PDB file of C-alpha atoms in Angstrom:
ATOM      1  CA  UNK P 834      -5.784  19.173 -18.848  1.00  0.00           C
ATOM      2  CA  UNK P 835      -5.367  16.860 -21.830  1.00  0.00           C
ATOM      3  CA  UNK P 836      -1.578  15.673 -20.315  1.00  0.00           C
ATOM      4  CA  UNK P 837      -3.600  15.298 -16.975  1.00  0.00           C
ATOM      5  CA  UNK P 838      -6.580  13.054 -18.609  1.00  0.00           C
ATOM      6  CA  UNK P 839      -4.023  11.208 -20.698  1.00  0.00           C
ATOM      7  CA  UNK P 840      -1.225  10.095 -17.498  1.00  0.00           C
ATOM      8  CA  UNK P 841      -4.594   9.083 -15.498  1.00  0.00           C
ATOM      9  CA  UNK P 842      -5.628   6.576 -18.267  1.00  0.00           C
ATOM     10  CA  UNK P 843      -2.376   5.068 -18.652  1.00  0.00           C
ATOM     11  CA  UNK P 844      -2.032   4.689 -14.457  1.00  0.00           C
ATOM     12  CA  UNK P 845      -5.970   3.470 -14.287  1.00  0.00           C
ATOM     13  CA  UNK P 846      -5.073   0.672 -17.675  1.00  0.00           C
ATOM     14  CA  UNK P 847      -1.670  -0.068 -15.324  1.00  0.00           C
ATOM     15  CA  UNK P 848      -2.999  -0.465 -12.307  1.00  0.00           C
ATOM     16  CA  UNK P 849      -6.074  -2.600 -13.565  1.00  0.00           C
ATOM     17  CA  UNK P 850      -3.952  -4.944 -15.417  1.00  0.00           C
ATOM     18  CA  UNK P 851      -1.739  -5.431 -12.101  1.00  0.00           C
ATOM     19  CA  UNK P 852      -4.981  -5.721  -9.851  1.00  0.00           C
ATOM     20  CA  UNK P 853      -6.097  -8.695 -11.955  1.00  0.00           C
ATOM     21  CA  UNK P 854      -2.894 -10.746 -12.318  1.00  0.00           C
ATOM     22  CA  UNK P 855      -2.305 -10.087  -8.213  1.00  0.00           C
ATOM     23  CA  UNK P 856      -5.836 -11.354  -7.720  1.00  0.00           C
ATOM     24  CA  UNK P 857      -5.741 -14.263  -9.661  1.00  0.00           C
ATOM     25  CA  UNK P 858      -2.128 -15.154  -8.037  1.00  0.00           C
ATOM     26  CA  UNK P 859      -3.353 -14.569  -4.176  1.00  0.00           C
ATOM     27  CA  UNK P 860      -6.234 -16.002  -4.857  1.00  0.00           C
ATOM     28  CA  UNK P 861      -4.847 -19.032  -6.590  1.00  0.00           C
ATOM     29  CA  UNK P 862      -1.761 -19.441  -3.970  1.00  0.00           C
ATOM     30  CA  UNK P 863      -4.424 -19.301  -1.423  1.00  0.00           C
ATOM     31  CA  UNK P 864      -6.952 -21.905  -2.606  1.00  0.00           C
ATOM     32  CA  UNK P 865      -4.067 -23.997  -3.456  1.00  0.00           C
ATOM     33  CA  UNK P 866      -1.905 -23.188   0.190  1.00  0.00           C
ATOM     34  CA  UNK P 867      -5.371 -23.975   2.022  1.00  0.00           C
ATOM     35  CA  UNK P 868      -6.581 -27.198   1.083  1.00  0.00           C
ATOM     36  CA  UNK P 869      -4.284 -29.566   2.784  1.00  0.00           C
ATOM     37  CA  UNK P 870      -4.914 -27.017   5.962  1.00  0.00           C
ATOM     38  CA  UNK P 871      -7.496 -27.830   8.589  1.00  0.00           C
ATOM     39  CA  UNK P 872      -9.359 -25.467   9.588  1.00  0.00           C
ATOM     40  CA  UNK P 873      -7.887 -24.059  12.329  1.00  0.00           C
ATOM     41  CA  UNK P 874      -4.547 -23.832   9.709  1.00  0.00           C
ATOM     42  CA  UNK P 875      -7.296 -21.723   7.088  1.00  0.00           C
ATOM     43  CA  UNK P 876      -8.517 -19.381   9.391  1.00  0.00           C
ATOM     44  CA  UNK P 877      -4.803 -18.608  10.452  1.00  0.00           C
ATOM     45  CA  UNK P 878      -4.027 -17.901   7.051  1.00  0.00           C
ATOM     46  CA  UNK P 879      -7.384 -15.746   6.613  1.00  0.00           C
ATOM     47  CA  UNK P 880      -5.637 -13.726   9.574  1.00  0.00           C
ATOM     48  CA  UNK P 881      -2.577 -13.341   7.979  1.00  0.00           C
ATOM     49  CA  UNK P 882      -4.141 -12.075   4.780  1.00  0.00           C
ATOM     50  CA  UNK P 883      -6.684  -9.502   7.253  1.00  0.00           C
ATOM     51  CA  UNK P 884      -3.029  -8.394   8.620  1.00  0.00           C
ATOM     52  CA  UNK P 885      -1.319  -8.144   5.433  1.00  0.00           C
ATOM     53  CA  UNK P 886      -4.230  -5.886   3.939  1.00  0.00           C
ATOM     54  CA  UNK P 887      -4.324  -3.419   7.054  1.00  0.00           C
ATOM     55  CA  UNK P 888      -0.600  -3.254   7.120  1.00  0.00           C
ATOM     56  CA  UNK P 889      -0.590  -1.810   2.785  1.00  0.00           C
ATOM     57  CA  UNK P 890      -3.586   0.091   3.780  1.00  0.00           C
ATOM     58  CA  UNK P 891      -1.196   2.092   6.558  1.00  0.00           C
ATOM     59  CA  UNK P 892       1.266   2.612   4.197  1.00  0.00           C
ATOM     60  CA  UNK P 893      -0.883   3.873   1.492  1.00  0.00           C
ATOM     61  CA  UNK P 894      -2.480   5.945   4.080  1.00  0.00           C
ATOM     62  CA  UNK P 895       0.871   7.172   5.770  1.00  0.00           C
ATOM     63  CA  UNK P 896       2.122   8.531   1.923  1.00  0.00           C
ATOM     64  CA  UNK P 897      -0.696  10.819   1.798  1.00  0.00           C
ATOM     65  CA  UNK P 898      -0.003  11.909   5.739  1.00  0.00           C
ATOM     66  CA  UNK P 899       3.367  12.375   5.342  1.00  0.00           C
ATOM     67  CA  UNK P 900       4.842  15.972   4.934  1.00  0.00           C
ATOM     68  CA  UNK P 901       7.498  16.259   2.392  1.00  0.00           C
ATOM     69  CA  UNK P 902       9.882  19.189   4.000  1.00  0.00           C
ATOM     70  CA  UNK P 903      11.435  17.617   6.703  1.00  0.00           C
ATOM     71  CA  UNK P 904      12.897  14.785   4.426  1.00  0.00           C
ATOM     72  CA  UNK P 905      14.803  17.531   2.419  1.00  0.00           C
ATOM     73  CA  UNK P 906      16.985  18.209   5.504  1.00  0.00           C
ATOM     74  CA  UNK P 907      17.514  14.579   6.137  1.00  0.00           C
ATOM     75  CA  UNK P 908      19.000  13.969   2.268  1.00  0.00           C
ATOM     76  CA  UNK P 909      20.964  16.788   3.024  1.00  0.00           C
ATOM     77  CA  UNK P 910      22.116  15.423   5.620  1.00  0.00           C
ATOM     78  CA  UNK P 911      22.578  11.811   3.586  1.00  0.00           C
ATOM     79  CA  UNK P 912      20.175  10.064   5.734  1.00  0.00           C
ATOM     80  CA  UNK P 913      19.606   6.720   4.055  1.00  0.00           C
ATOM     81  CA  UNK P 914      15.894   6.304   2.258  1.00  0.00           C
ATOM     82  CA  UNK P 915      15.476   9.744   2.774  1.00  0.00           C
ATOM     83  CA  UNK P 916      15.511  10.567  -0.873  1.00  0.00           C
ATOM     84  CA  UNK P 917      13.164   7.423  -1.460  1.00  0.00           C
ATOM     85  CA  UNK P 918      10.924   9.105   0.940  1.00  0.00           C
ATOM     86  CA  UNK P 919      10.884  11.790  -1.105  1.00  0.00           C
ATOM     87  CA  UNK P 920       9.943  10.054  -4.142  1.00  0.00           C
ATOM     88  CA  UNK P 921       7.024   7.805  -1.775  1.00  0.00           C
ATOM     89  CA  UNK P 922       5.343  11.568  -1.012  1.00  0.00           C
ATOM     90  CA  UNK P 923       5.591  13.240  -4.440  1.00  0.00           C
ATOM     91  CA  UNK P 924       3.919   9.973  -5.716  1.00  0.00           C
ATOM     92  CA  UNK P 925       1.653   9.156  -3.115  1.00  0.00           C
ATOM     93  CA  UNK P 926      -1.473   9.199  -5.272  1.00  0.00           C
ATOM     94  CA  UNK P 927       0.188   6.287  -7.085  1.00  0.00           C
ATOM     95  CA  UNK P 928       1.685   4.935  -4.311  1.00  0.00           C
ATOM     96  CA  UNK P 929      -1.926   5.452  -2.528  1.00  0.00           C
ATOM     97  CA  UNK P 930      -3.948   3.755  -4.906  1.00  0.00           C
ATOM     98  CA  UNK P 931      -1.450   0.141  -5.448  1.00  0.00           C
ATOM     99  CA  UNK P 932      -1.738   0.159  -1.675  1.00  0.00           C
ATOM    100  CA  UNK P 933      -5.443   0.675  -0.636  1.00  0.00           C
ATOM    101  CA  UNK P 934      -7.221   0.189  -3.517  1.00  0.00           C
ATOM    102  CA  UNK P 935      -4.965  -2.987  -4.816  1.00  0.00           C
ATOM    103  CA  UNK P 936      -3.598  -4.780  -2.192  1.00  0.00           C
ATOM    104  CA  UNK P 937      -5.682  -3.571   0.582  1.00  0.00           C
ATOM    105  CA  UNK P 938      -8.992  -4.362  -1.885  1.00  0.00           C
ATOM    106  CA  UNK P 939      -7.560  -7.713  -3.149  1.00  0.00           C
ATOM    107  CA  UNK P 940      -6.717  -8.965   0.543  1.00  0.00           C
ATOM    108  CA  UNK P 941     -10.553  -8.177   1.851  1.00  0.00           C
ATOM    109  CA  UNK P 942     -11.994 -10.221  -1.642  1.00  0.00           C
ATOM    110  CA  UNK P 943      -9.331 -12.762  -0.822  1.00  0.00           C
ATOM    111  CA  UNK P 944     -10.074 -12.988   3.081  1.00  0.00           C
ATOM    112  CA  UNK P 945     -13.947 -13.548   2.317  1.00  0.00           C
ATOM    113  CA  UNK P 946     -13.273 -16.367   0.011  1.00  0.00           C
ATOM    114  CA  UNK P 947     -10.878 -17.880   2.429  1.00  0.00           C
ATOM    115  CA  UNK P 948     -13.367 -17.521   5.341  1.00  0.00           C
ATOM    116  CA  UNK P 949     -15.836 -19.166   3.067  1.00  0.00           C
ATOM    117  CA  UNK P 950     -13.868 -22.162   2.681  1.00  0.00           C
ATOM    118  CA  UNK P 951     -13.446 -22.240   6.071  1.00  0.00           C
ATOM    119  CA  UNK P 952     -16.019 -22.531   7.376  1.00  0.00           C
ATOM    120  CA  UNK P 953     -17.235 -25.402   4.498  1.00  0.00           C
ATOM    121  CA  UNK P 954     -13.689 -27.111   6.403  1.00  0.00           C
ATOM    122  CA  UNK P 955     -15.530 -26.748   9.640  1.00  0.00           C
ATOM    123  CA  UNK P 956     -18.634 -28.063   8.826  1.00  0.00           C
ATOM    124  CA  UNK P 957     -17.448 -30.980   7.396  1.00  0.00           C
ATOM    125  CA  UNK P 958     -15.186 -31.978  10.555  1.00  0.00           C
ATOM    126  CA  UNK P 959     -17.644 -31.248  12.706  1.00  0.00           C
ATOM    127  CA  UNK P 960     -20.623 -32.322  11.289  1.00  0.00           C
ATOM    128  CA  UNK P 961     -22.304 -29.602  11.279  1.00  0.00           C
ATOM    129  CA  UNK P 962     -23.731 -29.223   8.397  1.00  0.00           C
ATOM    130  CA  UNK P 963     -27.317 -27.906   9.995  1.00  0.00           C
ATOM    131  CA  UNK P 964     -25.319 -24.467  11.242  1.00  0.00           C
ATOM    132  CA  UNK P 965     -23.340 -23.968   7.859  1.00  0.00           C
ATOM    133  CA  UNK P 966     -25.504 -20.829   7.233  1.00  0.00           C
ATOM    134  CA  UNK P 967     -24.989 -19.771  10.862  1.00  0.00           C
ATOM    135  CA  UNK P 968     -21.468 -20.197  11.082  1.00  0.00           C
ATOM    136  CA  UNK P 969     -20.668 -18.823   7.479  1.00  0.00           C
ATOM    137  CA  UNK P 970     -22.781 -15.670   8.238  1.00  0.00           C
ATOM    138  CA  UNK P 971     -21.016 -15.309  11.842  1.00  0.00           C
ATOM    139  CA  UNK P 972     -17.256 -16.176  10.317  1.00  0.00           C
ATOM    140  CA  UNK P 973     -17.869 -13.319   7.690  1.00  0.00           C
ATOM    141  CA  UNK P 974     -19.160 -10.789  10.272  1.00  0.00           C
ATOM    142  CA  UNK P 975     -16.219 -11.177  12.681  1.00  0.00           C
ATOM    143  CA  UNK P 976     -13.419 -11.246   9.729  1.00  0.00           C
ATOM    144  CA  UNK P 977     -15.352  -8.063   8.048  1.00  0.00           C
ATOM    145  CA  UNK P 978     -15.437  -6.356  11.363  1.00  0.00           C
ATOM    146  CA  UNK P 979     -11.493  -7.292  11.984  1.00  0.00           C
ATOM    147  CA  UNK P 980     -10.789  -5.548   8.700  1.00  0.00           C
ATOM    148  CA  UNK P 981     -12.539  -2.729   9.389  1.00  0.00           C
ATOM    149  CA  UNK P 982     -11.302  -2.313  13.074  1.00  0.00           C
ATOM    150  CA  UNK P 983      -8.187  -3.134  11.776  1.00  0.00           C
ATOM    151  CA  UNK P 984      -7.437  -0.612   9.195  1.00  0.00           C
ATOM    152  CA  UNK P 985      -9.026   1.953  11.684  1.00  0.00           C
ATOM    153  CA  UNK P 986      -6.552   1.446  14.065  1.00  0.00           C
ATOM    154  CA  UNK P 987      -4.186   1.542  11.506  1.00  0.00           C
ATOM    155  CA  UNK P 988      -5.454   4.286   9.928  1.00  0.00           C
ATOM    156  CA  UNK P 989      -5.109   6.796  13.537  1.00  0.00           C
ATOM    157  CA  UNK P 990      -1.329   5.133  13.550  1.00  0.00           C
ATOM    158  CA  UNK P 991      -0.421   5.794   9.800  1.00  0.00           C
ATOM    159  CA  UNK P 992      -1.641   9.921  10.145  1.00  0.00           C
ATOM    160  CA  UNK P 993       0.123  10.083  13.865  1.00  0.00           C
ATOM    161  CA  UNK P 994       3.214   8.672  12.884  1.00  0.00           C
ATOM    162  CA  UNK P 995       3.126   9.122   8.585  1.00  0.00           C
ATOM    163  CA  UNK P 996       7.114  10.409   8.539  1.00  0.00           C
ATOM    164  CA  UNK P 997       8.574   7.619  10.455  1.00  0.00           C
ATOM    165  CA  UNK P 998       7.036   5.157   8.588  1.00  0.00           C
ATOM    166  CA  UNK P 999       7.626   6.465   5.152  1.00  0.00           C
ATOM    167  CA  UNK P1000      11.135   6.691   6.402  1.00  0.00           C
ATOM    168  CA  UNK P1001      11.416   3.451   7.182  1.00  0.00           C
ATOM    169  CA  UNK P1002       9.816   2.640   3.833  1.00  0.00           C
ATOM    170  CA  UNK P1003      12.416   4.768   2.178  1.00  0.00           C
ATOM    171  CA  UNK P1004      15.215   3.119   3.742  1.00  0.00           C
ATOM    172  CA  UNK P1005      13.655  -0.248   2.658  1.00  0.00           C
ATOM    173  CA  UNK P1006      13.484   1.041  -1.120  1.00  0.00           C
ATOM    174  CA  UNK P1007      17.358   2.516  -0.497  1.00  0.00           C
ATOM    175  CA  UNK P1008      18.414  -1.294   0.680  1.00  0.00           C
ATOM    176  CA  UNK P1009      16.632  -2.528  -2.593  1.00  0.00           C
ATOM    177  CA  UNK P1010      18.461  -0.391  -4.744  1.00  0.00           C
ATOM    178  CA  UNK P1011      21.771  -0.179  -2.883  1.00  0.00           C
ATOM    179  CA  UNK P1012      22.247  -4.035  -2.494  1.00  0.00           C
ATOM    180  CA  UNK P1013      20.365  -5.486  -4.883  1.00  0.00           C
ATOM    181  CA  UNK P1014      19.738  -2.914  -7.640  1.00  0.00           C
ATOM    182  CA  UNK P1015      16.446  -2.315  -7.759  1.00  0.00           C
ATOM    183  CA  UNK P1016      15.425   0.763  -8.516  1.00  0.00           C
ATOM    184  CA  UNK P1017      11.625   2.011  -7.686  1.00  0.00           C
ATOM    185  CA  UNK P1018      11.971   5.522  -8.781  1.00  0.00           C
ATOM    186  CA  UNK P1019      13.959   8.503  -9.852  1.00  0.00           C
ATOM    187  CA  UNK P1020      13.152  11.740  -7.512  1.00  0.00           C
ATOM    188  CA  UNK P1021      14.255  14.299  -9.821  1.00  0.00           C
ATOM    189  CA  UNK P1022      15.163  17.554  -8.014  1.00  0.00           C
ATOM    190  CA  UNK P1023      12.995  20.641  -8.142  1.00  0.00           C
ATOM    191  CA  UNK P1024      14.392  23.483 -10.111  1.00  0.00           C
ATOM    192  CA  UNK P1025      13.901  26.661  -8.232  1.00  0.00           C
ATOM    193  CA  UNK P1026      13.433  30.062 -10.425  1.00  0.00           C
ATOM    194  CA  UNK P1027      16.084  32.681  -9.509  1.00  0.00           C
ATOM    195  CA  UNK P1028      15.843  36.277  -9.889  1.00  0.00           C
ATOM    196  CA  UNK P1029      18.388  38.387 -10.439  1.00  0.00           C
ATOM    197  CA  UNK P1030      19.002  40.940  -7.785  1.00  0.00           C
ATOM    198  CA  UNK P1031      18.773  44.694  -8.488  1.00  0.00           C
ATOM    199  CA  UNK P1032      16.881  44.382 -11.280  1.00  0.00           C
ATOM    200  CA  UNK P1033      13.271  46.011 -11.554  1.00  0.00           C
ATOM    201  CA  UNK P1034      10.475  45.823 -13.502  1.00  0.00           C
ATOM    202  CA  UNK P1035       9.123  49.415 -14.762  1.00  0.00           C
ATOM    203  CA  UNK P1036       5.400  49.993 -13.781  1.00  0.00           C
ATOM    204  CA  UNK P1037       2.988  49.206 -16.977  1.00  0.00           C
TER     205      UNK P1037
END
């Protein structure tokens, strides 16, 4: 229990130090990317960041779908990214949380500040400075309702379809490490206990 409490603080003090430097670097890059944009050229980029935060939301979603047997006879079989597969499932609490709760959290703050700015772009080409209120409140609504949609859909896609993808995934990590060595992780193979034959326990 103690072992349990003590990995959990070290991933939650990991993870938190990561979320803030990501946030502070998408949302910097984007502030910075969309001021010489017009408006049309922010709200494409508030897409792109909607899109990007469904698509690490159906990965996080597709390591905790994804069943872990089925890749053991594909490693066998040396099926590239299979063993990275591997490695995705029996970490998919980790893998899980950088996905949804990082990325996929970041990219919705990130989105609503973008959409924000926006709109302020909107108002002041159009002069419409009477609606700001109106079109800030409608811009939010329809971007938090594509998010949500979004990840929805992506959600019924990630549990339908959880192995391909985390083979695909796995192949992506096996390319990484292959070509440009980087490795994500080590999957360490699972010792199994063998008993010896013919030998019996006497009755207690």
């Amino acid at each position: 229990m103690r072992k349990i409490f003590q990995h959990s603080i070290r991933w939650v003090t990991i993870i938190s130090v990561i979320t803030a430097f990501l946030s502070m670097l998408f949302n910097g890059a984007s502030t910075t990317f969309m001021r010489g944009l017009s408006w049309q050229g922010g709200l494409l980029v508030v897409l792109l960041i909607v899109l990007f935060g469904v698509f690490f939301d159906m990965l996080g979603i597709a390591a905790t779908a994804a069943r872990e047997t089925p890749f053991h006879s594909m490693a066998a079989k040396k099926v590239s990214g299979a063993k990275h597969a591997i490695g995705i499932i029996r970490r998919a609490d980790q893998f899980a949380s950088f996905c949804n709760d990082v990325v996929g959290d970041i990219s919705g703050i990130v989105s609503g500040a973008a959409t924000v700015a926006v709109v302020g772009s909107l108002v002041l080409a159009m002069d419409l400075a009477e609606s700001h209120w109106f079109l800030e409140t409608l811009f939010v609504g329809l971007i938090s309702a594509l998010t949500v949609g979004g990840k929805a859909f992506g959600k019924a896609i990630s549990i339908r379809y959880a192995n391909d993808i985390i083979l695909r995934l796995g192949k992506i990590f096996y390319i990484l490490e292959k070509r440009f060595h980087i490795r994500m992780f080590t999957v360490k193979t699972r010792k199994k206990s063998k008993r010896k034959r013919g030998v019996f326990r006497a009755p207690r």
